[in-house]
Tab-separated table of C-alpha atoms in Angstrom:
chain	number	residue	atom	x	y	z
A	1	MET	CA	0.000	0.000	0.000
A	2	ARG	CA	2.741	2.339	0.886
A	3	ARG	CA	4.380	1.562	-2.428
A	4	LYS	CA	1.238	2.413	-4.349
A	5	SER	CA	0.844	5.629	-2.547
A	6	GLN	CA	4.443	6.464	-3.143
A	7	ASP	CA	4.018	5.724	-6.803
A	8	ASN	CA	1.001	7.928	-6.899
A	9	MET	CA	2.888	10.709	-5.312
A	10	ASP	CA	5.697	10.372	-7.778
A	11	TYR	CA	3.190	10.490	-10.624
A	12	ASP	CA	1.612	13.578	-9.209
A	13	ILE	CA	4.961	15.257	-8.865
A	14	ASP	CA	5.865	14.438	-12.455
A	15	SER	CA	2.570	15.673	-13.798
A	16	SER	CA	2.851	18.865	-11.812
A	17	GLU	CA	6.289	19.439	-13.200
A	18	ASP	CA	4.989	18.852	-16.694
A	19	THR	CA	2.216	21.340	-16.250
A	20	GLN	CA	4.606	23.897	-14.866
A	21	GLU	CA	6.888	23.452	-17.825
A	22	ALA	CA	3.963	23.762	-20.191
A	23	SER	CA	2.794	26.946	-18.533
A	24	GLU	CA	6.277	28.347	-18.661
A	25	VAL	CA	6.433	27.533	-22.350
A	26	GLU	CA	3.117	29.294	-22.921
A	27	GLN	CA	4.214	32.335	-20.952
A	28	ARG	CA	7.409	32.790	-22.996
A	29	PRO	CA	7.187	35.317	-25.859
A	30	ILE	CA	7.118	33.671	-29.271
A	31	SER	CA	10.051	34.936	-31.279
A	32	PRO	CA	9.531	35.047	-35.077
A	33	PRO	CA	11.579	32.686	-37.164
A	34	PRO	CA	14.336	34.127	-39.288
A	35	ARG	CA	12.874	35.587	-42.554
A	36	LYS	CA	14.943	33.965	-45.188
A	37	GLU	CA	12.015	34.047	-47.654
A	38	ASN	CA	11.657	37.890	-47.435
A	39	LYS	CA	15.249	38.325	-48.390
A	40	HIS	CA	14.745	36.065	-51.375
A	41	HIS	CA	11.613	37.967	-52.433
A	42	ARG	CA	13.400	41.288	-52.083
A	43	SER	CA	16.314	40.122	-54.149
A	44	SER	CA	14.003	38.865	-56.975
A	45	ARG	CA	12.104	42.149	-56.966
A	46	ASP	CA	15.330	44.096	-57.222
A	47	LEU	CA	16.377	41.911	-60.083
A	48	LYS	CA	13.101	42.589	-61.896
A	49	MET	CA	13.486	46.310	-61.315
A	50	ASP	CA	16.984	46.163	-62.662
A	51	GLU	CA	15.753	44.261	-65.693
A	52	LEU	CA	12.993	46.807	-66.288
A	53	ARG	CA	15.428	49.673	-65.927
A	54	GLN	CA	17.760	47.966	-68.377
A	55	GLU	CA	14.885	47.402	-70.841
A	56	LEU	CA	13.823	51.039	-70.490
A	57	GLN	CA	17.356	52.166	-71.120
A	58	ASP	CA	17.583	49.862	-74.154
A	59	LEU	CA	14.243	51.196	-75.382
A	60	MET	CA	15.384	54.804	-75.013
A	61	SER	CA	18.605	54.042	-76.837
A	62	GLY	CA	16.747	52.057	-79.537
A	63	ARG	CA	18.333	48.679	-78.808
A	64	HIS	CA	15.397	46.895	-77.237
A	65	PRO	CA	14.821	43.561	-79.014
A	66	GLU	CA	11.034	43.840	-79.036
A	67	TYR	CA	11.288	47.396	-80.352
A	68	LEU	CA	13.720	46.274	-83.030
A	69	ARG	CA	11.469	43.359	-83.981
A	70	ARG	CA	8.414	45.564	-84.357
A	71	CYS	CA	10.353	48.197	-86.282
A	72	HIS	CA	11.558	45.502	-88.654
A	73	GLN	CA	7.988	44.282	-89.102
A	74	LEU	CA	6.812	47.821	-89.832
A	75	GLU	CA	9.588	48.250	-92.367
A	76	LEU	CA	8.513	45.034	-94.072
A	77	ASP	CA	4.892	46.236	-94.138
A	78	LEU	CA	5.999	49.601	-95.552
A	79	GLU	CA	8.052	47.941	-98.265
A	80	ARG	CA	5.151	45.657	-99.150
A	81	ARG	CA	2.810	48.664	-99.290
A	82	HIS	CA	5.236	50.504	-101.566
A	83	GLN	CA	5.354	47.509	-103.882
A	84	LEU	CA	1.559	47.322	-104.021
A	85	ASN	CA	1.317	51.057	-104.692
A	86	SER	CA	3.870	50.864	-107.495
A	87	LEU	CA	2.029	47.904	-109.047
A	88	TYR	CA	-1.297	49.733	-108.841
A	89	ARG	CA	0.244	52.873	-110.324
A	90	ASP	CA	1.753	50.928	-113.239
A	91	HIS	CA	-1.579	49.205	-113.849
A	92	ALA	CA	-3.475	52.514	-113.779
A	93	ILE	CA	-0.968	54.124	-116.165
A	94	GLU	CA	-1.271	51.180	-118.554
A	95	LEU	CA	-5.077	51.388	-118.530
A	96	ALA	CA	-4.958	55.162	-119.085
A	97	GLU	CA	-2.563	54.756	-122.019
A	98	LYS	CA	-4.781	52.100	-123.604
A	99	GLU	CA	-7.865	54.277	-123.175
A	100	TYR	CA	-6.001	57.280	-124.626
A	101	VAL	CA	-4.917	55.276	-127.678
A	102	GLU	CA	-8.456	53.971	-128.238
A	103	GLU	CA	-10.005	57.440	-127.887
A	104	LYS	CA	-7.385	58.888	-130.226
A	105	LYS	CA	-8.157	56.253	-132.855
A	106	ALA	CA	-11.902	56.847	-132.492
A	107	ALA	CA	-11.420	60.619	-132.774
A	108	GLN	CA	-9.269	60.185	-135.885
A	109	VAL	CA	-11.874	57.930	-137.499
A	110	ASP	CA	-14.632	60.420	-136.662
A	111	PHE	CA	-12.539	63.281	-138.037
A	112	ASP	CA	-11.837	61.403	-141.275
A	113	ASP	CA	-15.517	60.541	-141.746
A	114	LYS	CA	-16.652	64.108	-141.150
A	115	SER	CA	-13.911	65.465	-143.417
A	116	ASP	CA	-14.939	63.131	-146.234
A	117	LEU	CA	-18.593	64.056	-145.763
A	118	LEU	CA	-17.764	67.765	-145.771
A	119	LYS	CA	-15.646	67.411	-148.918
A	120	THR	CA	-18.408	65.479	-150.658
A	121	ASN	CA	-21.034	68.057	-149.726
A	122	LEU	CA	-18.832	70.956	-150.817
A	123	ILE	CA	-18.002	69.295	-154.130
A	124	GLN	CA	-21.670	68.583	-154.787
A	125	PHE	CA	-22.652	72.144	-153.838
A	126	LEU	CA	-19.980	73.659	-156.087
A	127	GLU	CA	-20.904	71.343	-158.970
A	128	ASP	CA	-24.564	72.360	-158.688
A	129	LYS	CA	-23.598	76.013	-158.537
A	130	ARG	CA	-21.305	75.623	-161.557
A	131	ARG	CA	-24.073	73.960	-163.571
A	132	ILE	CA	-26.519	76.741	-162.676
A	133	ILE	CA	-24.013	79.452	-163.618
A	134	GLU	CA	-23.176	77.735	-166.904
A	135	SER	CA	-26.849	77.354	-167.740
A	136	ASP	CA	-27.572	81.004	-166.881
A	137	TYR	CA	-24.569	82.110	-168.930
A	138	GLN	CA	-25.688	80.084	-171.943
A	139	THR	CA	-29.206	81.463	-171.695
A	140	THR	CA	-27.947	85.031	-171.389
A	141	MET	CA	-25.615	84.612	-174.354
A	142	GLU	CA	-28.368	83.096	-176.478
A	143	LEU	CA	-30.652	86.018	-175.729
A	144	ASN	CA	-28.057	88.750	-176.077
A	145	VAL	CA	-26.039	87.511	-179.047
A	146	GLY	CA	-27.613	88.395	-182.399
A	147	ASP	CA	-26.742	89.749	-185.791
A	148	ILE	CA	-27.006	93.503	-185.696
A	149	SER	CA	-27.217	94.880	-189.185
A	150	GLU	CA	-25.218	98.008	-189.817
A	151	THR	CA	-27.152	100.720	-191.578
A	152	LYS	CA	-25.367	102.821	-194.178
A	153	LEU	CA	-26.165	106.473	-194.659
A	154	PRO	CA	-26.772	107.518	-198.318
A	155	THR	CA	-24.004	109.631	-199.828
A	156	ARG	CA	-24.850	112.818	-201.638
A	157	ASN	CA	-22.749	114.060	-204.557
A	158	LEU	CA	-22.989	117.850	-204.950
A	159	ARG	CA	-22.281	119.622	-208.228
A	160	ARG	CA	-19.384	122.012	-208.436
A	161	ARG	CA	-19.900	125.626	-209.067
A	162	ALA	CA	-18.515	127.196	-212.260
A	163	LEU	CA	-16.171	129.581	-210.507
A	164	ASP	CA	-14.814	127.000	-208.068
A	165	SER	CA	-11.455	125.618	-209.041
A	166	THR	CA	-11.094	121.897	-209.114
A	167	PRO	CA	-9.035	120.669	-206.235
A	168	ALA	CA	-5.686	119.162	-207.043
A	169	GLN	CA	-6.514	115.990	-205.242
A	170	GLU	CA	-9.960	115.106	-204.058
A	171	LYS	CA	-10.130	113.266	-200.886
A	172	ARG	CA	-12.457	110.414	-200.846
A	173	ARG	CA	-14.840	110.180	-198.039
A	174	GLY	CA	-14.713	107.021	-196.175
A	175	LYS	CA	-17.697	104.999	-195.351
A	176	ILE	CA	-19.426	106.225	-192.265
A	177	SER	CA	-20.048	103.288	-190.010
A	178	THR	CA	-22.752	103.831	-187.539
A	179	ALA	CA	-22.429	102.407	-184.093
A	180	PRO	CA	-24.907	99.744	-183.156
A	181	CYS	CA	-28.039	101.134	-181.671
A	182	GLN	CA	-28.248	100.964	-177.908
A	183	ILE	CA	-31.250	99.295	-176.368
A	184	GLN	CA	-32.840	101.219	-173.537
A	185	HIS	CA	-34.389	98.899	-170.998
A	186	GLN	CA	-37.284	100.089	-168.879
A	187	LEU	CA	-36.572	97.454	-166.199
A	188	ASP	CA	-33.659	97.220	-163.818
A	189	GLU	CA	-30.731	95.004	-164.730
A	190	LYS	CA	-31.471	92.791	-161.752
A	191	ASP	CA	-35.079	92.313	-162.891
A	192	ILE	CA	-33.866	91.441	-166.384
A	193	ASP	CA	-31.405	88.906	-164.964
A	194	ASP	CA	-34.164	87.419	-162.808
A	195	ASP	CA	-36.421	87.088	-165.839
A	196	LEU	CA	-33.645	85.457	-167.865
A	197	ARG	CA	-32.936	82.989	-165.093
A	198	ALA	CA	-36.646	82.231	-164.776
A	199	ILE	CA	-36.831	81.536	-168.522
A	200	ALA	CA	-33.777	79.271	-168.306
A	201	ARG	CA	-35.188	77.361	-165.355
A	202	ALA	CA	-38.523	77.016	-167.121
A	203	ARG	CA	-36.707	75.505	-170.103
A	204	ARG	CA	-34.844	73.087	-167.878
A	205	THR	CA	-37.981	72.027	-166.016
A	206	ALA	CA	-39.789	71.576	-169.326
A	207	SER	CA	-36.977	69.381	-170.635
A	208	LEU	CA	-37.004	67.370	-167.415
A	209	GLY	CA	-40.766	66.892	-167.737
A	210	VAL	CA	-40.327	65.579	-171.262
A	211	ASN	CA	-37.683	63.096	-170.069
A	212	GLY	CA	-40.116	61.607	-167.542
A	213	ILE	CA	-39.271	63.631	-164.475
A	214	GLN	CA	-42.133	65.316	-162.675
A	215	THR	CA	-42.249	69.043	-163.369
A	216	LEU	CA	-43.122	71.787	-160.946
A	217	GLY	CA	-46.708	72.823	-160.425
A	218	PRO	CA	-48.275	75.898	-161.958
A	219	PHE	CA	-47.013	79.257	-160.837
A	220	PRO	CA	-49.299	81.382	-158.687
A	221	PRO	CA	-51.374	83.894	-160.609
A	222	SER	CA	-49.993	87.383	-160.878
A	223	VAL	CA	-51.419	90.180	-158.794
A	224	ASN	CA	-53.164	93.163	-160.319
A	225	PRO	CA	-50.547	95.960	-160.507
A	226	SER	CA	-53.137	98.495	-159.403
A	227	ASP	CA	-53.365	96.682	-156.059
A	228	ILE	CA	-49.632	97.169	-155.412
A	229	LYS	CA	-48.256	100.588	-154.621
A	230	ILE	CA	-46.028	102.438	-152.188
A	231	GLU	CA	-47.336	105.525	-150.417
A	232	ASP	CA	-45.896	107.426	-147.455
A	233	GLY	CA	-43.240	104.789	-146.824
A	234	LYS	CA	-45.803	101.950	-146.753
A	235	LEU	CA	-46.469	99.097	-149.189
A	236	LEU	CA	-49.993	98.170	-150.245
A	237	TYR	CA	-50.050	94.504	-151.269
A	238	GLU	CA	-53.111	92.236	-151.469
A	239	LYS	CA	-55.198	94.985	-149.848
A	240	LYS	CA	-52.886	95.017	-146.820
A	241	TRP	CA	-50.430	97.664	-145.723
A	242	PHE	CA	-46.844	96.702	-144.888
A	243	HIS	CA	-44.495	99.093	-143.098
A	244	ARG	CA	-40.860	99.186	-142.024
A	245	GLY	CA	-39.964	96.874	-139.132
A	246	GLN	CA	-42.877	94.500	-139.774
A	247	THR	CA	-42.240	90.751	-139.622
A	248	VAL	CA	-43.240	88.884	-142.775
A	249	PHE	CA	-42.796	85.608	-144.633
A	250	VAL	CA	-41.167	85.859	-148.078
A	251	GLU	CA	-41.591	83.123	-150.682
A	252	GLY	CA	-40.647	83.011	-154.344
A	253	ARG	CA	-40.763	80.739	-157.308
A	254	HIS	CA	-37.076	79.996	-157.035
A	255	MET	CA	-36.529	80.541	-153.316
A	256	ALA	CA	-37.763	78.728	-150.259
A	257	LYS	CA	-40.077	80.358	-147.761
A	258	PHE	CA	-38.180	82.216	-145.030
A	259	PRO	CA	-39.056	84.646	-142.208
A	260	ALA	CA	-37.804	88.213	-142.572
A	261	VAL	CA	-38.246	91.794	-141.390
A	262	ILE	CA	-38.935	94.767	-143.670
A	263	CYS	CA	-35.910	97.024	-143.221
A	264	ASN	CA	-36.495	99.592	-145.980
A	265	VAL	CA	-39.403	100.752	-148.153
A	266	GLY	CA	-38.311	102.611	-151.296
A	267	THR	CA	-40.217	104.009	-154.248
A	268	GLU	CA	-40.014	100.982	-156.563
A	269	SER	CA	-38.919	98.188	-154.222
A	270	ILE	CA	-38.573	97.102	-150.619
A	271	HIS	CA	-35.681	95.441	-148.774
A	272	VAL	CA	-36.205	92.643	-146.273
A	273	LYS	CA	-33.673	91.176	-143.868
A	274	ARG	CA	-33.549	87.435	-143.323
A	275	ALA	CA	-34.092	86.380	-139.712
A	276	ALA	CA	-31.603	83.500	-140.020
A	277	ASP	CA	-28.448	85.214	-141.299
A	278	SER	CA	-29.455	88.935	-141.464
A	279	THR	CA	-28.834	89.128	-145.206
A	280	LYS	CA	-30.831	91.693	-147.179
A	281	VAL	CA	-33.073	90.696	-150.092
A	282	ARG	CA	-34.526	93.207	-152.574
A	283	VAL	CA	-38.135	92.703	-153.651
A	284	SER	CA	-39.331	94.961	-156.470
A	285	LEU	CA	-42.923	95.923	-157.228
A	286	ASN	CA	-42.524	94.217	-160.605
A	287	ASN	CA	-41.751	90.896	-158.880
A	288	LEU	CA	-44.770	91.310	-156.617
A	289	SER	CA	-47.059	92.161	-159.536
A	290	LYS	CA	-45.825	89.182	-161.586
A	291	GLY	CA	-46.270	86.867	-158.619
A	292	SER	CA	-42.671	85.647	-158.704
A	293	VAL	CA	-42.327	86.790	-155.090
A	294	THR	CA	-45.021	86.875	-152.422
A	295	ILE	CA	-45.009	88.252	-148.911
A	296	LYS	CA	-47.299	87.337	-146.034
A	297	ARG	CA	-47.741	88.821	-142.618
A	298	ARG	CA	-46.156	86.952	-139.739
A	299	ALA	CA	-47.301	87.040	-136.133
A	300	SER	CA	-44.656	88.824	-134.046
Protein backbone atom coordinates (compact mmCIF):
# COMPACT_ATOMS: atom_id res chain seq x y z
CA MET A 1 0.00 0.00 0.00
CA ARG A 2 2.74 2.34 0.89
CA ARG A 3 4.38 1.56 -2.43
CA LYS A 4 1.24 2.41 -4.35
CA SER A 5 0.84 5.63 -2.55
CA GLN A 6 4.44 6.46 -3.14
CA ASP A 7 4.02 5.72 -6.80
CA ASN A 8 1.00 7.93 -6.90
CA MET A 9 2.89 10.71 -5.31
CA ASP A 10 5.70 10.37 -7.78
CA TYR A 11 3.19 10.49 -10.62
CA ASP A 12 1.61 13.58 -9.21
CA ILE A 13 4.96 15.26 -8.87
CA ASP A 14 5.87 14.44 -12.46
CA SER A 15 2.57 15.67 -13.80
CA SER A 16 2.85 18.86 -11.81
CA GLU A 17 6.29 19.44 -13.20
CA ASP A 18 4.99 18.85 -16.69
CA THR A 19 2.22 21.34 -16.25
CA GLN A 20 4.61 23.90 -14.87
CA GLU A 21 6.89 23.45 -17.82
CA ALA A 22 3.96 23.76 -20.19
CA SER A 23 2.79 26.95 -18.53
CA GLU A 24 6.28 28.35 -18.66
CA VAL A 25 6.43 27.53 -22.35
CA GLU A 26 3.12 29.29 -22.92
CA GLN A 27 4.21 32.33 -20.95
CA ARG A 28 7.41 32.79 -23.00
CA PRO A 29 7.19 35.32 -25.86
CA ILE A 30 7.12 33.67 -29.27
CA SER A 31 10.05 34.94 -31.28
CA PRO A 32 9.53 35.05 -35.08
CA PRO A 33 11.58 32.69 -37.16
CA PRO A 34 14.34 34.13 -39.29
CA ARG A 35 12.87 35.59 -42.55
CA LYS A 36 14.94 33.97 -45.19
CA GLU A 37 12.01 34.05 -47.65
CA ASN A 38 11.66 37.89 -47.43
CA LYS A 39 15.25 38.33 -48.39
CA HIS A 40 14.74 36.07 -51.38
CA HIS A 41 11.61 37.97 -52.43
CA ARG A 42 13.40 41.29 -52.08
CA SER A 43 16.31 40.12 -54.15
CA SER A 44 14.00 38.86 -56.98
CA ARG A 45 12.10 42.15 -56.97
CA ASP A 46 15.33 44.10 -57.22
CA LEU A 47 16.38 41.91 -60.08
CA LYS A 48 13.10 42.59 -61.90
CA MET A 49 13.49 46.31 -61.31
CA ASP A 50 16.98 46.16 -62.66
CA GLU A 51 15.75 44.26 -65.69
CA LEU A 52 12.99 46.81 -66.29
CA ARG A 53 15.43 49.67 -65.93
CA GLN A 54 17.76 47.97 -68.38
CA GLU A 55 14.89 47.40 -70.84
CA LEU A 56 13.82 51.04 -70.49
CA GLN A 57 17.36 52.17 -71.12
CA ASP A 58 17.58 49.86 -74.15
CA LEU A 59 14.24 51.20 -75.38
CA MET A 60 15.38 54.80 -75.01
CA SER A 61 18.61 54.04 -76.84
CA GLY A 62 16.75 52.06 -79.54
CA ARG A 63 18.33 48.68 -78.81
CA HIS A 64 15.40 46.90 -77.24
CA PRO A 65 14.82 43.56 -79.01
CA GLU A 66 11.03 43.84 -79.04
CA TYR A 67 11.29 47.40 -80.35
CA LEU A 68 13.72 46.27 -83.03
CA ARG A 69 11.47 43.36 -83.98
CA ARG A 70 8.41 45.56 -84.36
CA CYS A 71 10.35 48.20 -86.28
CA HIS A 72 11.56 45.50 -88.65
CA GLN A 73 7.99 44.28 -89.10
CA LEU A 74 6.81 47.82 -89.83
CA GLU A 75 9.59 48.25 -92.37
CA LEU A 76 8.51 45.03 -94.07
CA ASP A 77 4.89 46.24 -94.14
CA LEU A 78 6.00 49.60 -95.55
CA GLU A 79 8.05 47.94 -98.27
CA ARG A 80 5.15 45.66 -99.15
CA ARG A 81 2.81 48.66 -99.29
CA HIS A 82 5.24 50.50 -101.57
CA GLN A 83 5.35 47.51 -103.88
CA LEU A 84 1.56 47.32 -104.02
CA ASN A 85 1.32 51.06 -104.69
CA SER A 86 3.87 50.86 -107.50
CA LEU A 87 2.03 47.90 -109.05
CA TYR A 88 -1.30 49.73 -108.84
CA ARG A 89 0.24 52.87 -110.32
CA ASP A 90 1.75 50.93 -113.24
CA HIS A 91 -1.58 49.21 -113.85
CA ALA A 92 -3.47 52.51 -113.78
CA ILE A 93 -0.97 54.12 -116.17
CA GLU A 94 -1.27 51.18 -118.55
CA LEU A 95 -5.08 51.39 -118.53
CA ALA A 96 -4.96 55.16 -119.08
CA GLU A 97 -2.56 54.76 -122.02
CA LYS A 98 -4.78 52.10 -123.60
CA GLU A 99 -7.86 54.28 -123.18
CA TYR A 100 -6.00 57.28 -124.63
CA VAL A 101 -4.92 55.28 -127.68
CA GLU A 102 -8.46 53.97 -128.24
CA GLU A 103 -10.01 57.44 -127.89
CA LYS A 104 -7.38 58.89 -130.23
CA LYS A 105 -8.16 56.25 -132.86
CA ALA A 106 -11.90 56.85 -132.49
CA ALA A 107 -11.42 60.62 -132.77
CA GLN A 108 -9.27 60.19 -135.88
CA VAL A 109 -11.87 57.93 -137.50
CA ASP A 110 -14.63 60.42 -136.66
CA PHE A 111 -12.54 63.28 -138.04
CA ASP A 112 -11.84 61.40 -141.28
CA ASP A 113 -15.52 60.54 -141.75
CA LYS A 114 -16.65 64.11 -141.15
CA SER A 115 -13.91 65.47 -143.42
CA ASP A 116 -14.94 63.13 -146.23
CA LEU A 117 -18.59 64.06 -145.76
CA LEU A 118 -17.76 67.76 -145.77
CA LYS A 119 -15.65 67.41 -148.92
CA THR A 120 -18.41 65.48 -150.66
CA ASN A 121 -21.03 68.06 -149.73
CA LEU A 122 -18.83 70.96 -150.82
CA ILE A 123 -18.00 69.29 -154.13
CA GLN A 124 -21.67 68.58 -154.79
CA PHE A 125 -22.65 72.14 -153.84
CA LEU A 126 -19.98 73.66 -156.09
CA GLU A 127 -20.90 71.34 -158.97
CA ASP A 128 -24.56 72.36 -158.69
CA LYS A 129 -23.60 76.01 -158.54
CA ARG A 130 -21.31 75.62 -161.56
CA ARG A 131 -24.07 73.96 -163.57
CA ILE A 132 -26.52 76.74 -162.68
CA ILE A 133 -24.01 79.45 -163.62
CA GLU A 134 -23.18 77.73 -166.90
CA SER A 135 -26.85 77.35 -167.74
CA ASP A 136 -27.57 81.00 -166.88
CA TYR A 137 -24.57 82.11 -168.93
CA GLN A 138 -25.69 80.08 -171.94
CA THR A 139 -29.21 81.46 -171.69
CA THR A 140 -27.95 85.03 -171.39
CA MET A 141 -25.61 84.61 -174.35
CA GLU A 142 -28.37 83.10 -176.48
CA LEU A 143 -30.65 86.02 -175.73
CA ASN A 144 -28.06 88.75 -176.08
CA VAL A 145 -26.04 87.51 -179.05
CA GLY A 146 -27.61 88.39 -182.40
CA ASP A 147 -26.74 89.75 -185.79
CA ILE A 148 -27.01 93.50 -185.70
CA SER A 149 -27.22 94.88 -189.18
CA GLU A 150 -25.22 98.01 -189.82
CA THR A 151 -27.15 100.72 -191.58
CA LYS A 152 -25.37 102.82 -194.18
CA LEU A 153 -26.16 106.47 -194.66
CA PRO A 154 -26.77 107.52 -198.32
CA THR A 155 -24.00 109.63 -199.83
CA ARG A 156 -24.85 112.82 -201.64
CA ASN A 157 -22.75 114.06 -204.56
CA LEU A 158 -22.99 117.85 -204.95
CA ARG A 159 -22.28 119.62 -208.23
CA ARG A 160 -19.38 122.01 -208.44
CA ARG A 161 -19.90 125.63 -209.07
CA ALA A 162 -18.52 127.20 -212.26
CA LEU A 163 -16.17 129.58 -210.51
CA ASP A 164 -14.81 127.00 -208.07
CA SER A 165 -11.45 125.62 -209.04
CA THR A 166 -11.09 121.90 -209.11
CA PRO A 167 -9.04 120.67 -206.23
CA ALA A 168 -5.69 119.16 -207.04
CA GLN A 169 -6.51 115.99 -205.24
CA GLU A 170 -9.96 115.11 -204.06
CA LYS A 171 -10.13 113.27 -200.89
CA ARG A 172 -12.46 110.41 -200.85
CA ARG A 173 -14.84 110.18 -198.04
CA GLY A 174 -14.71 107.02 -196.17
CA LYS A 175 -17.70 105.00 -195.35
CA ILE A 176 -19.43 106.22 -192.26
CA SER A 177 -20.05 103.29 -190.01
CA THR A 178 -22.75 103.83 -187.54
CA ALA A 179 -22.43 102.41 -184.09
CA PRO A 180 -24.91 99.74 -183.16
CA CYS A 181 -28.04 101.13 -181.67
CA GLN A 182 -28.25 100.96 -177.91
CA ILE A 183 -31.25 99.29 -176.37
CA GLN A 184 -32.84 101.22 -173.54
CA HIS A 185 -34.39 98.90 -171.00
CA GLN A 186 -37.28 100.09 -168.88
CA LEU A 187 -36.57 97.45 -166.20
CA ASP A 188 -33.66 97.22 -163.82
CA GLU A 189 -30.73 95.00 -164.73
CA LYS A 190 -31.47 92.79 -161.75
CA ASP A 191 -35.08 92.31 -162.89
CA ILE A 192 -33.87 91.44 -166.38
CA ASP A 193 -31.41 88.91 -164.96
CA ASP A 194 -34.16 87.42 -162.81
CA ASP A 195 -36.42 87.09 -165.84
CA LEU A 196 -33.64 85.46 -167.86
CA ARG A 197 -32.94 82.99 -165.09
CA ALA A 198 -36.65 82.23 -164.78
CA ILE A 199 -36.83 81.54 -168.52
CA ALA A 200 -33.78 79.27 -168.31
CA ARG A 201 -35.19 77.36 -165.36
CA ALA A 202 -38.52 77.02 -167.12
CA ARG A 203 -36.71 75.50 -170.10
CA ARG A 204 -34.84 73.09 -167.88
CA THR A 205 -37.98 72.03 -166.02
CA ALA A 206 -39.79 71.58 -169.33
CA SER A 207 -36.98 69.38 -170.64
CA LEU A 208 -37.00 67.37 -167.41
CA GLY A 209 -40.77 66.89 -167.74
CA VAL A 210 -40.33 65.58 -171.26
CA ASN A 211 -37.68 63.10 -170.07
CA GLY A 212 -40.12 61.61 -167.54
CA ILE A 213 -39.27 63.63 -164.47
CA GLN A 214 -42.13 65.32 -162.68
CA THR A 215 -42.25 69.04 -163.37
CA LEU A 216 -43.12 71.79 -160.95
CA GLY A 217 -46.71 72.82 -160.43
CA PRO A 218 -48.27 75.90 -161.96
CA PHE A 219 -47.01 79.26 -160.84
CA PRO A 220 -49.30 81.38 -158.69
CA PRO A 221 -51.37 83.89 -160.61
CA SER A 222 -49.99 87.38 -160.88
CA VAL A 223 -51.42 90.18 -158.79
CA ASN A 224 -53.16 93.16 -160.32
CA PRO A 225 -50.55 95.96 -160.51
CA SER A 226 -53.14 98.50 -159.40
CA ASP A 227 -53.37 96.68 -156.06
CA ILE A 228 -49.63 97.17 -155.41
CA LYS A 229 -48.26 100.59 -154.62
CA ILE A 230 -46.03 102.44 -152.19
CA GLU A 231 -47.34 105.52 -150.42
CA ASP A 232 -45.90 107.43 -147.46
CA GLY A 233 -43.24 104.79 -146.82
CA LYS A 234 -45.80 101.95 -146.75
CA LEU A 235 -46.47 99.10 -149.19
CA LEU A 236 -49.99 98.17 -150.24
CA TYR A 237 -50.05 94.50 -151.27
CA GLU A 238 -53.11 92.24 -151.47
CA LYS A 239 -55.20 94.98 -149.85
CA LYS A 240 -52.89 95.02 -146.82
CA TRP A 241 -50.43 97.66 -145.72
CA PHE A 242 -46.84 96.70 -144.89
CA HIS A 243 -44.50 99.09 -143.10
CA ARG A 244 -40.86 99.19 -142.02
CA GLY A 245 -39.96 96.87 -139.13
CA GLN A 246 -42.88 94.50 -139.77
CA THR A 247 -42.24 90.75 -139.62
CA VAL A 248 -43.24 88.88 -142.77
CA PHE A 249 -42.80 85.61 -144.63
CA VAL A 250 -41.17 85.86 -148.08
CA GLU A 251 -41.59 83.12 -150.68
CA GLY A 252 -40.65 83.01 -154.34
CA ARG A 253 -40.76 80.74 -157.31
CA HIS A 254 -37.08 80.00 -157.03
CA MET A 255 -36.53 80.54 -153.32
CA ALA A 256 -37.76 78.73 -150.26
CA LYS A 257 -40.08 80.36 -147.76
CA PHE A 258 -38.18 82.22 -145.03
CA PRO A 259 -39.06 84.65 -142.21
CA ALA A 260 -37.80 88.21 -142.57
CA VAL A 261 -38.25 91.79 -141.39
CA ILE A 262 -38.94 94.77 -143.67
CA CYS A 263 -35.91 97.02 -143.22
CA ASN A 264 -36.49 99.59 -145.98
CA VAL A 265 -39.40 100.75 -148.15
CA GLY A 266 -38.31 102.61 -151.30
CA THR A 267 -40.22 104.01 -154.25
CA GLU A 268 -40.01 100.98 -156.56
CA SER A 269 -38.92 98.19 -154.22
CA ILE A 270 -38.57 97.10 -150.62
CA HIS A 271 -35.68 95.44 -148.77
CA VAL A 272 -36.21 92.64 -146.27
CA LYS A 273 -33.67 91.18 -143.87
CA ARG A 274 -33.55 87.43 -143.32
CA ALA A 275 -34.09 86.38 -139.71
CA ALA A 276 -31.60 83.50 -140.02
CA ASP A 277 -28.45 85.21 -141.30
CA SER A 278 -29.46 88.94 -141.46
CA THR A 279 -28.83 89.13 -145.21
CA LYS A 280 -30.83 91.69 -147.18
CA VAL A 281 -33.07 90.70 -150.09
CA ARG A 282 -34.53 93.21 -152.57
CA VAL A 283 -38.13 92.70 -153.65
CA SER A 284 -39.33 94.96 -156.47
CA LEU A 285 -42.92 95.92 -157.23
CA ASN A 286 -42.52 94.22 -160.60
CA ASN A 287 -41.75 90.90 -158.88
CA LEU A 288 -44.77 91.31 -156.62
CA SER A 289 -47.06 92.16 -159.54
CA LYS A 290 -45.83 89.18 -161.59
CA GLY A 291 -46.27 86.87 -158.62
CA SER A 292 -42.67 85.65 -158.70
CA VAL A 293 -42.33 86.79 -155.09
CA THR A 294 -45.02 86.87 -152.42
CA ILE A 295 -45.01 88.25 -148.91
CA LYS A 296 -47.30 87.34 -146.03
CA ARG A 297 -47.74 88.82 -142.62
CA ARG A 298 -46.16 86.95 -139.74
CA ALA A 299 -47.30 87.04 -136.13
CA SER A 300 -44.66 88.82 -134.05
